[in-house]
PDB file of C-alpha atoms in Angstrom:
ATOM      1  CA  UNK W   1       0.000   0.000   0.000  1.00  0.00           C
ATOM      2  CA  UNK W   2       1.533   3.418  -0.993  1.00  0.00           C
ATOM      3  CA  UNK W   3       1.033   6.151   2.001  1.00  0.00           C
ATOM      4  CA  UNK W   4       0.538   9.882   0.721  1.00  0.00           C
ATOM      5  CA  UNK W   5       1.250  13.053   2.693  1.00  0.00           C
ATOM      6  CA  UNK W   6      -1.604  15.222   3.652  1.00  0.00           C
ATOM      7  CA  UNK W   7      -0.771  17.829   0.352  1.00  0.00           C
ATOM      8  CA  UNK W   8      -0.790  14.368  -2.148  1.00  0.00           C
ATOM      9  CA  UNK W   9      -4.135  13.513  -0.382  1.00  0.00           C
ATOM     10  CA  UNK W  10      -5.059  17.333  -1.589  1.00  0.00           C
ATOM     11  CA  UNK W  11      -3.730  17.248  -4.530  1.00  0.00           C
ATOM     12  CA  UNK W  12      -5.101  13.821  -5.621  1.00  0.00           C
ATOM     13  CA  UNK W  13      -8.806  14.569  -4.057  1.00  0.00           C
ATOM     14  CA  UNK W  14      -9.078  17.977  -5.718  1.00  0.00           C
ATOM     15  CA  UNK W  15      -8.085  16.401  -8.639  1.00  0.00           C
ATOM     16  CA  UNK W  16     -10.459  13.875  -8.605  1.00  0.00           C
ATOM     17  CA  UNK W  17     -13.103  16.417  -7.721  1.00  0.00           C
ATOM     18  CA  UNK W  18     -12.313  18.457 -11.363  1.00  0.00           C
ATOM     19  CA  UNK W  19     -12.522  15.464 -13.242  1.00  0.00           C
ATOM     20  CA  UNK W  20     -16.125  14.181 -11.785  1.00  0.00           C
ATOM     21  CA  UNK W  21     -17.243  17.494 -12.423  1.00  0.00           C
ATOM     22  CA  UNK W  22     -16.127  17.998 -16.202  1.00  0.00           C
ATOM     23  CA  UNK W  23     -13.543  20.969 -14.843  1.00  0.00           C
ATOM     24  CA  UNK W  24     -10.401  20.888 -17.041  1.00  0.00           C
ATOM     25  CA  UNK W  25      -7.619  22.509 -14.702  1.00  0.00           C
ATOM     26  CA  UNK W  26      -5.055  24.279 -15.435  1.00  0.00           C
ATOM     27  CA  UNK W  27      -2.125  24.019 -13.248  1.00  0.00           C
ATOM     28  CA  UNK W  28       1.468  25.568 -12.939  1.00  0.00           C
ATOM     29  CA  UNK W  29       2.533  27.435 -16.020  1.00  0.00           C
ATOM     30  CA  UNK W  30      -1.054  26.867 -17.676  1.00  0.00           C
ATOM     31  CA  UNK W  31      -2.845  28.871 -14.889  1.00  0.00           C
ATOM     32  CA  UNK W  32      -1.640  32.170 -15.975  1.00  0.00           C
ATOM     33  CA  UNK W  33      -3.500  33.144 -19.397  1.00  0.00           C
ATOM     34  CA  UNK W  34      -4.851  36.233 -19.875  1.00  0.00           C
ATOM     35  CA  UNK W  35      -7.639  37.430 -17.974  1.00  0.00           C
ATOM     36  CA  UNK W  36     -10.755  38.094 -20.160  1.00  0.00           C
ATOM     37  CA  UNK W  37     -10.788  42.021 -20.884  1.00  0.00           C
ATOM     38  CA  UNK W  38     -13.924  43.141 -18.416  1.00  0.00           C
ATOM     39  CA  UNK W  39     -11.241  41.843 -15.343  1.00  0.00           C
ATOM     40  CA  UNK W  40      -9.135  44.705 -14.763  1.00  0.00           C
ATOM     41  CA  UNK W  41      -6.029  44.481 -13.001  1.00  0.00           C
ATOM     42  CA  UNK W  42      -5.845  48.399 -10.329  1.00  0.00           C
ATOM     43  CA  UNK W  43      -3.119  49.800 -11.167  1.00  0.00           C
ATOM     44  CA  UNK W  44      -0.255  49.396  -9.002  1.00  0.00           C
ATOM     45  CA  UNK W  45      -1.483  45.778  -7.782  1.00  0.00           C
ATOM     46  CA  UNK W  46       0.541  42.848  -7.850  1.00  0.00           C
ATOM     47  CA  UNK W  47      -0.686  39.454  -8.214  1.00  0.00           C
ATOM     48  CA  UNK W  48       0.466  36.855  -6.087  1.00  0.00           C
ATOM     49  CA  UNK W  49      -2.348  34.021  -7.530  1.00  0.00           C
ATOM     50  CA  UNK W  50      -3.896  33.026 -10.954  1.00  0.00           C
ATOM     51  CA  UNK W  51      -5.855  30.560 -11.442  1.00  0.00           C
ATOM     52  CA  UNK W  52      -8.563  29.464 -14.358  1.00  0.00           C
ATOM     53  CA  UNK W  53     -10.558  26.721 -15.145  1.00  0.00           C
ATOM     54  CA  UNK W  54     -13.317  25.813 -18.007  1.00  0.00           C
ATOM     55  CA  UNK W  55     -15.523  23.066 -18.784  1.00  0.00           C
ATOM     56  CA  UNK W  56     -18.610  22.380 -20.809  1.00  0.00           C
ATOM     57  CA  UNK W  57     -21.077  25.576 -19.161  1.00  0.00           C
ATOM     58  CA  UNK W  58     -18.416  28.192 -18.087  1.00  0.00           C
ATOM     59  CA  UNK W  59     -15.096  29.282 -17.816  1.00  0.00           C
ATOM     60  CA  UNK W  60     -13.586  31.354 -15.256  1.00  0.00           C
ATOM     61  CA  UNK W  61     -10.956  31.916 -12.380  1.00  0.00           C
ATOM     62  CA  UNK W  62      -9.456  33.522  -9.567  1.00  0.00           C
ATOM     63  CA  UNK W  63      -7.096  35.861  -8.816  1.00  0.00           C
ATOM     64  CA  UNK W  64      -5.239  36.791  -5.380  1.00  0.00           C
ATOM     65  CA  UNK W  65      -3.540  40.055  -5.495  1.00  0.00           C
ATOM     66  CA  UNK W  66      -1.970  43.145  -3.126  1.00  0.00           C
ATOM     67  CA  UNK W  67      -2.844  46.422  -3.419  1.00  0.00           C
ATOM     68  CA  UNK W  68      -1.247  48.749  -1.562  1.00  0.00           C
ATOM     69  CA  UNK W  69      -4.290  51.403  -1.311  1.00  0.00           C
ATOM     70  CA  UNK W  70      -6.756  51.852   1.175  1.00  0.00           C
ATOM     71  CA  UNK W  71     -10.191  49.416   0.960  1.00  0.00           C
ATOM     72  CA  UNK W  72     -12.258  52.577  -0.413  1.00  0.00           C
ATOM     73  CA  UNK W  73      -9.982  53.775  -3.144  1.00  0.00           C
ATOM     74  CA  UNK W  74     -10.148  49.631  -4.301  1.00  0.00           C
ATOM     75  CA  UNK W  75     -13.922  49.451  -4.030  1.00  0.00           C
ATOM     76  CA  UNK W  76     -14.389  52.462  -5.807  1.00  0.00           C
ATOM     77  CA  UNK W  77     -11.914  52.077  -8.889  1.00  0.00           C
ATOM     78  CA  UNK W  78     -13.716  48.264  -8.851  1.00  0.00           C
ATOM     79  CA  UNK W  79     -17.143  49.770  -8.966  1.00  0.00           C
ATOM     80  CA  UNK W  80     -16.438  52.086 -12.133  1.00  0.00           C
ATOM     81  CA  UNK W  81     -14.464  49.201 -13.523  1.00  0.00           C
ATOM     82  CA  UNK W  82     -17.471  47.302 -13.621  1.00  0.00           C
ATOM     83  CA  UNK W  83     -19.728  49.577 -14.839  1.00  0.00           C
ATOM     84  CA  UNK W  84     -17.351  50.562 -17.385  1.00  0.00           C
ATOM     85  CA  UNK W  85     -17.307  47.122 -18.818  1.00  0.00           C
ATOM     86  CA  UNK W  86     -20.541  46.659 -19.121  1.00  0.00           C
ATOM     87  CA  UNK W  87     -21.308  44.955 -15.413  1.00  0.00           C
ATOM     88  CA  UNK W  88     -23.893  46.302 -12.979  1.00  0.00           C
ATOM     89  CA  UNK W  89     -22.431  46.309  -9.403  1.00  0.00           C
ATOM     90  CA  UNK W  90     -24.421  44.883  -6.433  1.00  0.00           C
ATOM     91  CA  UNK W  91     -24.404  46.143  -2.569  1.00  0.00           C
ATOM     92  CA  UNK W  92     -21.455  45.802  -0.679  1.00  0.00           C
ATOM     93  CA  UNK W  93     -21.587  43.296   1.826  1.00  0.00           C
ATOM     94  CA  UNK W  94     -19.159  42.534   4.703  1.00  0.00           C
ATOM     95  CA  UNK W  95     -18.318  39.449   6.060  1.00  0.00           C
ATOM     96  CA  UNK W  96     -17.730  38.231   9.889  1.00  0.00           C
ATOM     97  CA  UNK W  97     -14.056  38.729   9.616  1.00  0.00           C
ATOM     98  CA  UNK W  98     -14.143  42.343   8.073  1.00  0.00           C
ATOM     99  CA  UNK W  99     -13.702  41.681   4.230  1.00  0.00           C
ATOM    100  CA  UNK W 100     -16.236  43.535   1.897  1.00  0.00           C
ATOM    101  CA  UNK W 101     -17.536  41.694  -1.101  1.00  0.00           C
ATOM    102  CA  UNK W 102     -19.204  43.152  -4.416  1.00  0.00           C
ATOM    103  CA  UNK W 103     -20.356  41.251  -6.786  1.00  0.00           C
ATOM    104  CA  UNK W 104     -21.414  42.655 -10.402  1.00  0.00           C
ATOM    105  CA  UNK W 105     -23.033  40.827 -13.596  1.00  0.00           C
ATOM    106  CA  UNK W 106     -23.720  41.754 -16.879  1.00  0.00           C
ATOM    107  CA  UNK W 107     -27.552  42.320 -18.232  1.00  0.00           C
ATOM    108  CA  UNK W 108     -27.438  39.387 -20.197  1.00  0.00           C
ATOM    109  CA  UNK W 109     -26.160  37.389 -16.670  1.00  0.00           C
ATOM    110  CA  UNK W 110     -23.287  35.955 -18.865  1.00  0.00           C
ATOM    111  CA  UNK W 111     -20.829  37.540 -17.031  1.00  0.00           C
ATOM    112  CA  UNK W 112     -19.832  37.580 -13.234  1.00  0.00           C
ATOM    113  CA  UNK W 113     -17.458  39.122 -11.434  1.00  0.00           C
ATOM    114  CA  UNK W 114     -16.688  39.460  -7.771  1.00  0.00           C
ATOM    115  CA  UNK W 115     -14.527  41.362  -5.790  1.00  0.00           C
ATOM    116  CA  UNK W 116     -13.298  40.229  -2.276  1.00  0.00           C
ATOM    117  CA  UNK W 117     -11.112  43.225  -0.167  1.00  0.00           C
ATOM    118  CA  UNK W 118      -9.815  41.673   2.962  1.00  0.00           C
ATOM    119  CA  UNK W 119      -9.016  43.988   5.819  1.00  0.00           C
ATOM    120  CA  UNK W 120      -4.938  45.277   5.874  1.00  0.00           C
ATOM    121  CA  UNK W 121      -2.621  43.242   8.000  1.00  0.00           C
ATOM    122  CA  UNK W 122       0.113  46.307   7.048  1.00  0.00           C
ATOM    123  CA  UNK W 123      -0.348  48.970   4.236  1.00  0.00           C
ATOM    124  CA  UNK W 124      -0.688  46.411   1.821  1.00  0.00           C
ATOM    125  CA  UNK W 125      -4.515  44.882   1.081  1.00  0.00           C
ATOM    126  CA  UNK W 126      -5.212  41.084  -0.280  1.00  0.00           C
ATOM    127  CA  UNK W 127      -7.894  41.360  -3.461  1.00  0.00           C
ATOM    128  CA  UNK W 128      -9.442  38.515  -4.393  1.00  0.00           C
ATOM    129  CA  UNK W 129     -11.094  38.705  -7.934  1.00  0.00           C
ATOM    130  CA  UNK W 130     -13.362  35.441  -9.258  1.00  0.00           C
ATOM    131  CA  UNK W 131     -14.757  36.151 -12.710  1.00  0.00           C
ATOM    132  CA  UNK W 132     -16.803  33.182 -14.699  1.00  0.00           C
ATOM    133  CA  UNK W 133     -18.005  33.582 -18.450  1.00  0.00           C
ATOM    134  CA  UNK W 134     -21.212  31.221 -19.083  1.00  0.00           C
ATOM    135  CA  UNK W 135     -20.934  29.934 -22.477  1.00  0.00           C
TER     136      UNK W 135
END
């Protein structure tokens, strides 16, 4: 019998998990394709994360960046990001543990975007952006 660590366990079972579900994931090198043009990167942020993934209804992904601005100047070049690509912004909304989430989607509900702004640990602020294009 061949033992795994805990991360091979991970690794295998997410794995696993995109392949019952159709997902075709990219990993490594493959992760980092362009993002589609209504996901803007704020100037001045620096990604740490990029992920994507597609199958048969969608494709979409994630990205984990740092922003060193404060939460309201991020929220607010988000907002008229959105609307300038043709996505109509929800309410804010904030979690239990301080982030603030807005979510925006296009009028044909094709398009999704969401924004995640975590509270500052130092002068620097974790985005996390999750788009998905319904095909």
């Amino acid at each position: 019998m061949i033992l795994m660590n805990r991360r091979g366990l991970i690794v295998y079972g997410t794995m696993l998990l995109l392949l019952c579900v159709g997902a075709h994931a990219q990993i490594g090198k493959k992760a980092t394709r362009p993002l589609p043009p209504f996901v803007e990167m704020m100037p001045g942020a620096t990604k740490m994360t990029n992920s994507a993934f597609s199958n048969e209804m969608r494709e979409g992904g994630t990205v984990v960046a740092g922003v060193e601005q404060p939460a309201a100047a991020i929220l607010s070049f988000y907002r008229a990001s959105m609307q300038r690509n043709g996505l109509t912004p929800g309410a804010e909304t904030t979690t239990p543990r301080g982030a603030v989430l807005l979510k925006a989607l296009s009028a044909d509900g094709k398009r999704e975007l969401r924004l995640e702004v975590n509270p500052p640990k130092s002068t620097r602020v974790i985005i996390q952006l999750n788009y998905v294009v319904n095909k």
